[in-house]
Coordinates of C-alpha atoms in Angstrom, one line a residue:
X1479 CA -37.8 24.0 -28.9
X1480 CA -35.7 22.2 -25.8
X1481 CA -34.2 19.5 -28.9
X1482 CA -33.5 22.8 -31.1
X1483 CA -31.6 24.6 -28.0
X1484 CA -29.8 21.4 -26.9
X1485 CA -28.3 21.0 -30.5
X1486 CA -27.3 24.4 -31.5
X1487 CA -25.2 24.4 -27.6
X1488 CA -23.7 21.2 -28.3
X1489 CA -22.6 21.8 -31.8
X1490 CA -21.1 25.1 -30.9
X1491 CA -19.6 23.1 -27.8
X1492 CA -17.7 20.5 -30.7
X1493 CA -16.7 23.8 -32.9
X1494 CA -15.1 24.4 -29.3
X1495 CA -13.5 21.5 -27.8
X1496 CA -13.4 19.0 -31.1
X1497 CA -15.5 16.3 -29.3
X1498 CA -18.9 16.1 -29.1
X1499 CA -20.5 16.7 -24.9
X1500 CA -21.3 14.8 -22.3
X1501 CA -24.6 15.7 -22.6
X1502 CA -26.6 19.1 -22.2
X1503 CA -28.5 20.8 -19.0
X1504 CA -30.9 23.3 -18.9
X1505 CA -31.8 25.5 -15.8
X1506 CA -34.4 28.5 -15.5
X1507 CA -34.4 32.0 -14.4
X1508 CA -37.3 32.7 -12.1
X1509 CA -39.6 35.7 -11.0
X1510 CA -40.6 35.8 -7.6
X1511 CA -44.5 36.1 -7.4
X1512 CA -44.0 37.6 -3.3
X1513 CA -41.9 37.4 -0.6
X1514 CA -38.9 40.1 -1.4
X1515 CA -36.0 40.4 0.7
X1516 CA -37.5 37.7 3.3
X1517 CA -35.0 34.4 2.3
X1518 CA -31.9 36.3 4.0
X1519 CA -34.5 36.8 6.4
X1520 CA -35.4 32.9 7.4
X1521 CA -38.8 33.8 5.7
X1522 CA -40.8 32.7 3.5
X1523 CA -40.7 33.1 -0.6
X1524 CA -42.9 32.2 -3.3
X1525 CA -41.1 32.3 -7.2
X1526 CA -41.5 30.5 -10.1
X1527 CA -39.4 29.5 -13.2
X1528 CA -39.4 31.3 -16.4
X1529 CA -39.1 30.1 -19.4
X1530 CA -36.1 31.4 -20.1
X1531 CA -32.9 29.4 -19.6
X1532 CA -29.6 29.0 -18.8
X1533 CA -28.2 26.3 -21.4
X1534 CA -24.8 23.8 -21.0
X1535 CA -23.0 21.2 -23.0
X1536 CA -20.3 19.6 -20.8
X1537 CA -17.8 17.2 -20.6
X1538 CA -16.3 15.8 -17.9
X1539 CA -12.2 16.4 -17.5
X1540 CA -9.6 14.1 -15.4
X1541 CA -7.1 16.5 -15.2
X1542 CA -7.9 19.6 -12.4
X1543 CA -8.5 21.9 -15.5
X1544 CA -11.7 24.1 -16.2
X1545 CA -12.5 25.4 -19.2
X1546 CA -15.5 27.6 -19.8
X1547 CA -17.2 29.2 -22.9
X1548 CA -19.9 31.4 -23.3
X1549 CA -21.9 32.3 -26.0
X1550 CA -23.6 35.7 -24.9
X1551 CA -19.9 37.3 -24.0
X1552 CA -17.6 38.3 -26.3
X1553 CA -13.9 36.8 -25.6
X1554 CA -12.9 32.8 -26.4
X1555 CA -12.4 29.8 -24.2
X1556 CA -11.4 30.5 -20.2
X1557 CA -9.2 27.9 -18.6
X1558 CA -8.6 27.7 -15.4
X1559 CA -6.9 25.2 -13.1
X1560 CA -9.0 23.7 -10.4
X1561 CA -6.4 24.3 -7.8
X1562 CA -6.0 27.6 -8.4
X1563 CA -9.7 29.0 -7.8
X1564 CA -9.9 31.0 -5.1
X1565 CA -12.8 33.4 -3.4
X1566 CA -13.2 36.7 -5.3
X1567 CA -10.3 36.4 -7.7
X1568 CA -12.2 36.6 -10.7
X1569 CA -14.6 39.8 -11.2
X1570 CA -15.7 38.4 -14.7
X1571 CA -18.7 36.5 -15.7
X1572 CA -16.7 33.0 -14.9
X1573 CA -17.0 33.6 -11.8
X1574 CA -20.2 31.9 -11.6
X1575 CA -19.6 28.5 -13.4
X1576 CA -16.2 28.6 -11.4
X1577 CA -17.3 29.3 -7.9
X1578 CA -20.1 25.9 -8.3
X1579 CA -17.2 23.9 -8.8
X1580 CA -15.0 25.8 -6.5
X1581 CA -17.8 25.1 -3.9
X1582 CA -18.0 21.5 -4.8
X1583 CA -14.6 20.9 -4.1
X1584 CA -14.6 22.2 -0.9
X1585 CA -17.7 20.0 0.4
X1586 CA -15.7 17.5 -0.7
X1587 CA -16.7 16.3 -3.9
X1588 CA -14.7 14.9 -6.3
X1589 CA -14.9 17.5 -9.3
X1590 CA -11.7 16.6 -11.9
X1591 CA -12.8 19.1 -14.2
X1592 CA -14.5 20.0 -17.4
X1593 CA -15.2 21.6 -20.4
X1594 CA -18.3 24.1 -20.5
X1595 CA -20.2 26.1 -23.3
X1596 CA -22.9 28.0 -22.0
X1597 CA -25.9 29.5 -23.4
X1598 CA -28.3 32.0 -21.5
X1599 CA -32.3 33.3 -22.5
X1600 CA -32.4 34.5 -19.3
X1601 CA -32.4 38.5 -19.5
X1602 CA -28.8 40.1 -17.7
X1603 CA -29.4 42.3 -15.1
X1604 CA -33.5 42.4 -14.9
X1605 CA -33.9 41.0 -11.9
X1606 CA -34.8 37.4 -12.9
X1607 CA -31.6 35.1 -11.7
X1608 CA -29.2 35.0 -14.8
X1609 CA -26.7 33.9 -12.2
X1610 CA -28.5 31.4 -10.3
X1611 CA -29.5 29.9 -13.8
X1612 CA -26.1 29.6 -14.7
X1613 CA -24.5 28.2 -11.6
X1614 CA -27.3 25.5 -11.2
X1615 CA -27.3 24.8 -14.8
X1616 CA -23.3 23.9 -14.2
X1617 CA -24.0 22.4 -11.0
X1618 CA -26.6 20.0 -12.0
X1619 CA -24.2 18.9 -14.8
X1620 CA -21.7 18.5 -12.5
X1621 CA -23.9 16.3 -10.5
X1622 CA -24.7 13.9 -12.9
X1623 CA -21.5 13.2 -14.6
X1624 CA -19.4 13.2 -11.4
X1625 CA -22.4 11.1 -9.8
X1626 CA -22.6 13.0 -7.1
X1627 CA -26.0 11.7 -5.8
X1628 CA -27.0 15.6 -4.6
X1629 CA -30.7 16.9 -5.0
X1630 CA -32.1 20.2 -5.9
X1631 CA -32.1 22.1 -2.8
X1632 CA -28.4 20.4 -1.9
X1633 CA -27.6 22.2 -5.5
X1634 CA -28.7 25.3 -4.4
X1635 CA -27.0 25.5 -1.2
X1636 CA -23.8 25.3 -2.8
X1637 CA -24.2 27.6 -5.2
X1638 CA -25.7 30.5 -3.1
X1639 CA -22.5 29.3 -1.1
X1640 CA -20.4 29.9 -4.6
X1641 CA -22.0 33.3 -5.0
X1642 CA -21.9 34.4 -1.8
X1643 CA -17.9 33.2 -0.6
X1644 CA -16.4 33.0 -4.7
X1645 CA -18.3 36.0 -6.1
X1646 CA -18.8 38.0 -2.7
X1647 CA -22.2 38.7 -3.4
X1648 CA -24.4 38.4 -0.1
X1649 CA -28.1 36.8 -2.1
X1650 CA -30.1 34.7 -0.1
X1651 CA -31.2 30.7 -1.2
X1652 CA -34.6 32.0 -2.9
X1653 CA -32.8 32.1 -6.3
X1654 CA -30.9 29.0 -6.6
X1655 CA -33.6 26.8 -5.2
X1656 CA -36.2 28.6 -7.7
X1657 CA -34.0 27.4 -10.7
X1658 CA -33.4 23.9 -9.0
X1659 CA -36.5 23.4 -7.7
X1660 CA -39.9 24.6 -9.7
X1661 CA -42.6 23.0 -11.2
X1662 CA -44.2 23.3 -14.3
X1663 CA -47.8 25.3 -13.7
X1664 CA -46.6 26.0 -9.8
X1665 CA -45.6 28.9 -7.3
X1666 CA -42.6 27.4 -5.2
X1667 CA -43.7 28.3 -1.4
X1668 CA -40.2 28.0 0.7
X1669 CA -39.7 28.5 4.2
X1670 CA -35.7 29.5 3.3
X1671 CA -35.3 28.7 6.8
X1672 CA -35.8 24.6 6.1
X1673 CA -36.0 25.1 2.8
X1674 CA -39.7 22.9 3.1
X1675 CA -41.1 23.0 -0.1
X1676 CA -44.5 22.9 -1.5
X1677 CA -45.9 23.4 -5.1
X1678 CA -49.0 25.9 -5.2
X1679 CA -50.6 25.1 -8.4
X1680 CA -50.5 28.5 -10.5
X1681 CA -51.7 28.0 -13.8
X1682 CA -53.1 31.8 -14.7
X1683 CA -54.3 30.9 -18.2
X1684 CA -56.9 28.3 -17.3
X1685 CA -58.6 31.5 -15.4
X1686 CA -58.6 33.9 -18.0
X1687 CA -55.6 35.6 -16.6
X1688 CA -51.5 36.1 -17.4
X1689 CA -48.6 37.6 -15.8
X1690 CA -46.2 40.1 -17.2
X1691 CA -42.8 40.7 -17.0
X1692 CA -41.7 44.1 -17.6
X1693 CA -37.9 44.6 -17.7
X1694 CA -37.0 48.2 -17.3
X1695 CA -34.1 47.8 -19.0
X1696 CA -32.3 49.7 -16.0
X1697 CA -29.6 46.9 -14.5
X1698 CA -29.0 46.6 -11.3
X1699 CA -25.5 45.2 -9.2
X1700 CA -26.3 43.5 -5.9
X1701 CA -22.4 43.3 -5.1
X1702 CA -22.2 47.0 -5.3
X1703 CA -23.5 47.4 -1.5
X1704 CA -27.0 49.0 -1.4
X1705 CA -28.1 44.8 -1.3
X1706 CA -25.6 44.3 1.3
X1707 CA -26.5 47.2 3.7
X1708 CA -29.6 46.0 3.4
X1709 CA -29.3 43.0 4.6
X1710 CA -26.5 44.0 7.5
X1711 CA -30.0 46.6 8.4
X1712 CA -32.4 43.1 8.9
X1713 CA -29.3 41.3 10.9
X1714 CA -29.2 44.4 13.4
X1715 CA -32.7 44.7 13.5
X1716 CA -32.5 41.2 14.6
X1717 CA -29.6 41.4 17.2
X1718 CA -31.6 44.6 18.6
X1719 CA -34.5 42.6 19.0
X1720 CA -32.8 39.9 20.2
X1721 CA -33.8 37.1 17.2
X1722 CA -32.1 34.7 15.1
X1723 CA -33.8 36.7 12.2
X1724 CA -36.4 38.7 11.0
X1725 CA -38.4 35.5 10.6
X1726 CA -38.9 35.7 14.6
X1727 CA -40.4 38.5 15.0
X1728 CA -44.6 37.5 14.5
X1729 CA -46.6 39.6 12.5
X1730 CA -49.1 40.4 15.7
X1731 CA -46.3 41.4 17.8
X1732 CA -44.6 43.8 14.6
X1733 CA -45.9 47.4 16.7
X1734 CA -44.7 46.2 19.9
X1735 CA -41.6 45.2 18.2
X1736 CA -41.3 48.8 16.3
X1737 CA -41.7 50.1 19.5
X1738 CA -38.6 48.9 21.0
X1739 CA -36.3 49.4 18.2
X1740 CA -36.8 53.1 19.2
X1741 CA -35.0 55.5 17.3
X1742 CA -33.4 53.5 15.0
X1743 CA -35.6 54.9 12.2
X1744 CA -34.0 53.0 9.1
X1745 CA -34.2 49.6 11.1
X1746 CA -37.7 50.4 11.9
X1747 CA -38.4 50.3 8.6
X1748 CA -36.3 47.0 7.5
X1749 CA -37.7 45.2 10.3
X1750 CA -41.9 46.4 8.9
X1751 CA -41.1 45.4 5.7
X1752 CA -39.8 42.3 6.0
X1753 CA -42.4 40.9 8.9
X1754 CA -45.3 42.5 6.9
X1755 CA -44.0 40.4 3.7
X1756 CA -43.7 37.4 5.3
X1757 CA -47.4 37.5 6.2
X1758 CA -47.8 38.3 2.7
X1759 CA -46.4 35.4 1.3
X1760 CA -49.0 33.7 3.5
X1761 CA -51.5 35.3 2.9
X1762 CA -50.9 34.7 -1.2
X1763 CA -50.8 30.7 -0.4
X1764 CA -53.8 30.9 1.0
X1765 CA -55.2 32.9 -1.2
X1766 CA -54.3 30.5 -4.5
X1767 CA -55.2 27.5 -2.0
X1768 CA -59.0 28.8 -1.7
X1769 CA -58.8 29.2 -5.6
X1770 CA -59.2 33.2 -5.5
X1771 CA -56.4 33.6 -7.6
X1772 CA -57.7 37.4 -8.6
X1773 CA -57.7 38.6 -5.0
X1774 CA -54.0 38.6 -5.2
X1775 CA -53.8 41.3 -6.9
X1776 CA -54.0 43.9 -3.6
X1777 CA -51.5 41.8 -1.9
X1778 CA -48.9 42.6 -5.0
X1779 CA -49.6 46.2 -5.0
X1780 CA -49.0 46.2 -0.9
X1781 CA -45.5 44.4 -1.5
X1782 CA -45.0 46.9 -3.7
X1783 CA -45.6 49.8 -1.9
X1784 CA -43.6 48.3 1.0
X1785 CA -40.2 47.8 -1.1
X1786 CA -40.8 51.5 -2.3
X1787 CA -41.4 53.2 1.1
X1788 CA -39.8 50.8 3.5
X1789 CA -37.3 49.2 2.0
X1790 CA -36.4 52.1 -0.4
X1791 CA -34.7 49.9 -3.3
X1792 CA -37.5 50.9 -6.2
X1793 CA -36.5 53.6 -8.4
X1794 CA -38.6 55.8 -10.8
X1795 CA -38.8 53.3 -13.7
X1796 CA -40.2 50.4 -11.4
X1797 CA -42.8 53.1 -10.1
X1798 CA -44.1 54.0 -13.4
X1799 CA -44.2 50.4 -14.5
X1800 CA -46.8 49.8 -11.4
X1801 CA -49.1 53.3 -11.6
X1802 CA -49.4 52.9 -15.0
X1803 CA -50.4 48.6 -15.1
X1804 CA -52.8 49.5 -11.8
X1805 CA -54.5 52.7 -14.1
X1806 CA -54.8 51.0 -17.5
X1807 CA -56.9 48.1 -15.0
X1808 CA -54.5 45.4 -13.9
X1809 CA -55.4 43.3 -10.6
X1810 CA -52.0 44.1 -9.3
X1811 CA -48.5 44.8 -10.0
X1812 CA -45.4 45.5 -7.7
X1813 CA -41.3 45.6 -8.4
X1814 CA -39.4 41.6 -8.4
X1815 CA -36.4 40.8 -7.7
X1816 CA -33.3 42.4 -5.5
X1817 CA -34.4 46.1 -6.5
X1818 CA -32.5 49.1 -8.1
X1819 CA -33.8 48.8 -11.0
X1820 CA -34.6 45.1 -12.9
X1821 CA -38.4 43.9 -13.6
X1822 CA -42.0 44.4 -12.1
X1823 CA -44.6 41.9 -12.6
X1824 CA -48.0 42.8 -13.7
X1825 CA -51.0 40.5 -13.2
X1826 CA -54.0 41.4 -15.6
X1827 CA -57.0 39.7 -17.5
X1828 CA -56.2 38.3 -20.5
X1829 CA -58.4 40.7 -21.9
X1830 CA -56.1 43.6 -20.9
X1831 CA -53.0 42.6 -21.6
X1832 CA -52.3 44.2 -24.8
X1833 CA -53.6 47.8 -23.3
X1834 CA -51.4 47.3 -20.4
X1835 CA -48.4 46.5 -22.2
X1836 CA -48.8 49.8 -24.8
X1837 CA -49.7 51.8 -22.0
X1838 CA -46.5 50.6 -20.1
X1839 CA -44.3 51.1 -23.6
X1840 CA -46.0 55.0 -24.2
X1841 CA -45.3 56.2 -20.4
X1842 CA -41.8 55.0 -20.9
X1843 CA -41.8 56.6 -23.9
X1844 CA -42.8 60.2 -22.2
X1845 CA -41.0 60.0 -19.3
X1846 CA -37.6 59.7 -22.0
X1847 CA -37.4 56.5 -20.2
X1848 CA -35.3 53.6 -22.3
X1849 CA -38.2 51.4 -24.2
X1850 CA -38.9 48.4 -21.5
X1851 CA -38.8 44.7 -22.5
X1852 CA -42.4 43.3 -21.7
X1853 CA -43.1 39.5 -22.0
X1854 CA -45.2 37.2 -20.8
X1855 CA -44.2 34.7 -17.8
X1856 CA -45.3 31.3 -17.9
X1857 CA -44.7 28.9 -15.0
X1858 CA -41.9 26.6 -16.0
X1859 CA -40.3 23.4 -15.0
X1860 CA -37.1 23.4 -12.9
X1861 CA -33.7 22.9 -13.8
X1862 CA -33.3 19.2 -15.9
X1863 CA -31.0 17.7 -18.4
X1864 CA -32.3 17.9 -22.1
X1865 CA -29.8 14.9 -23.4

């Protein structure tokens, strides 16, 4: 599948640019298994990679120029002069691959420029990285024909620094280490304050078990500010408590902590939410470390619950998603991702997957709700170059 991928991006690549690429990277979308809202946080995060990729044929330039192609928008080739990229001056899709190299420049790497044709499985909108995919997909190819000598988690910093100072959108590291980072058959647990890594096997079909995706089909855009209030509610939680971040505050001391912030209702609520899920995380690791994988399950539907009451960023689609999984018998289920809208993850038997997923589709289907996109997620391996 990888060979038949790499060739179809590198031909159209030649129909492009009239020379054959450098060579041709592929980087993953992820879902995040627990740990929501916690990496802007200095918490703690657990994702994995999807199957579904981010795909790029590139060629190395000498001459400051940047072009970029992409074959799931409509339009031709972008070019754009290295010199000239600047912070939130393109509101277009090239943003991404333009704000890597913009980033890469200005950490002082010598990036002359490329050519770029891009490819994306990775679903727009639902939750699951598209944009981390396609920055570290660029930024790994960057890396190797620039021999740059940067690893994964170096990778990521730069491009949550891309998306965060190029694009303007304020996303924590969780979803550009994910892509950069995963294993094959593993949960990625990340303390984003460190970014220490370790690799919790999670291989759900060797126990009778799977995990569904369920993409609502309702998009969400975290530059459009409900993200970003958000995350300016956990930073003055923080100064009010008198923390770095969140992260500080320990799960035993969360009522005392409450207590203080007084009436500053909505903060109240940040602050629970993201100390509770923290020890959530934790409690997941441990959990998969003891090898009772099925007793998860709860601990989804509490993270759930929490993003819905305390956070306040589900919406009616991700709630029917859950109610529905958790009455047609799934061990757990809760929303993924930034919120508004996007995915929900379902964990079930094997057994029950086909009941869950036709219950899922006929709820939609009363409620007048678009028909959702439900798939399977398999744990995948990280970002890598296919030739």
């Amino acid at each position: 599948m990888s060979e038949a991928v790499a060739q179809t991006v590198a031909s159209r690549f030649s129909e492009l640019y009239g020379a054959e690429p450098d060579g041709v990277w592929a980087a993953p979308g992820r879902v995040n298994l627990i740990g929501e809202h916690t990496d802007y946080n200095d918490g703690f995060v657990m994702p994995f990679a999807l199957p579904h990729q981010a795909v790029a044929a590139v060629s190395r330039r000498a001459d400051g120029v940047l072009r970029l192609h992409s074959a799931d928008v409509e339009g031709g080739v972008s070019e754009l002069r290295l010199d000239d990229l600047a912070p939130e001056s393109d509101k277009g899709w090239t943003a991404y691959p333009a704000g890597v190299v913009w980033a890469l420049r200005e950490a002082g790497h010598a990036v002359t420029g490329a050519d770029v044709h891009l490819a994306s499985t990775v679903p727009s909108g639902a939750g699951l990285s598209s944009s981390a995919a396609l920055e570290i997909v660029v930024a790994l190819a960057l890396n190797d024909l620039f021999s740059l000598g940067l690893r994964g988690w170096q990778l990521a910093r730069l491009c949550q620094r891309a998306e965060n100072v190029y694009v303007g959108a304020p996303v924590g590291i969780m979803d550009q280490t994910a892509s950069a980072c995963c294993e094959a058959g593993h949960a990625l647990f990340l303390d984003t304050r460190d970014l220490s890594q370790k690799q919790i096997p999670f291989d759900l079909a060797a126990e009778g078990m799977r995990l569904l995706v369920v993409d609502t089909q309702v998009k969400h855009a975290h530059s459009e500010g409900e993200y970003g209030k958000r995350r300016a509610g956990c930073e003055k939680g923080a100064a009010l408590l008198g923390v770095d971040a969140l992260r500080d505050i320990p799960y035993a001391g969360l009522d005392e902590a409450l207590a203080r912030l007084g009436d500053e209702e909505e903060v109240r609520r940040l602050v629970r939410h993201v100390v509770t899920e923290d020890e959530r995380v934790e409690r997941v690791v441990s959990l998969l470390e003891s090898g009772q994988t099925r007793a998860i399950g709860p601990v989804l539907v509490e993270g759930h619950a929490s993003l819905r009451d305390d956070f306040r960023i589900s919406c009616p689609e991700l709630d029917l998603v859950v109610d529905t999984a958790l009455t047609a018998g799934a061990l757990g289920a809760r929303m993924t991702g930034g919120g508004f809208g996007g995915s929900a993850i379902v964990l079930a038997e094997e057994a029950d997957v086909d009941a869950i997923a036709k219950a899922i589709t006929e709820a939609f289907a009363t409620a007048n709700f678009p028909t959702p996109r439900v798939f399977e997620a398999t744990p995948s391996p990280g970002a890598h170059r296919l030739t």
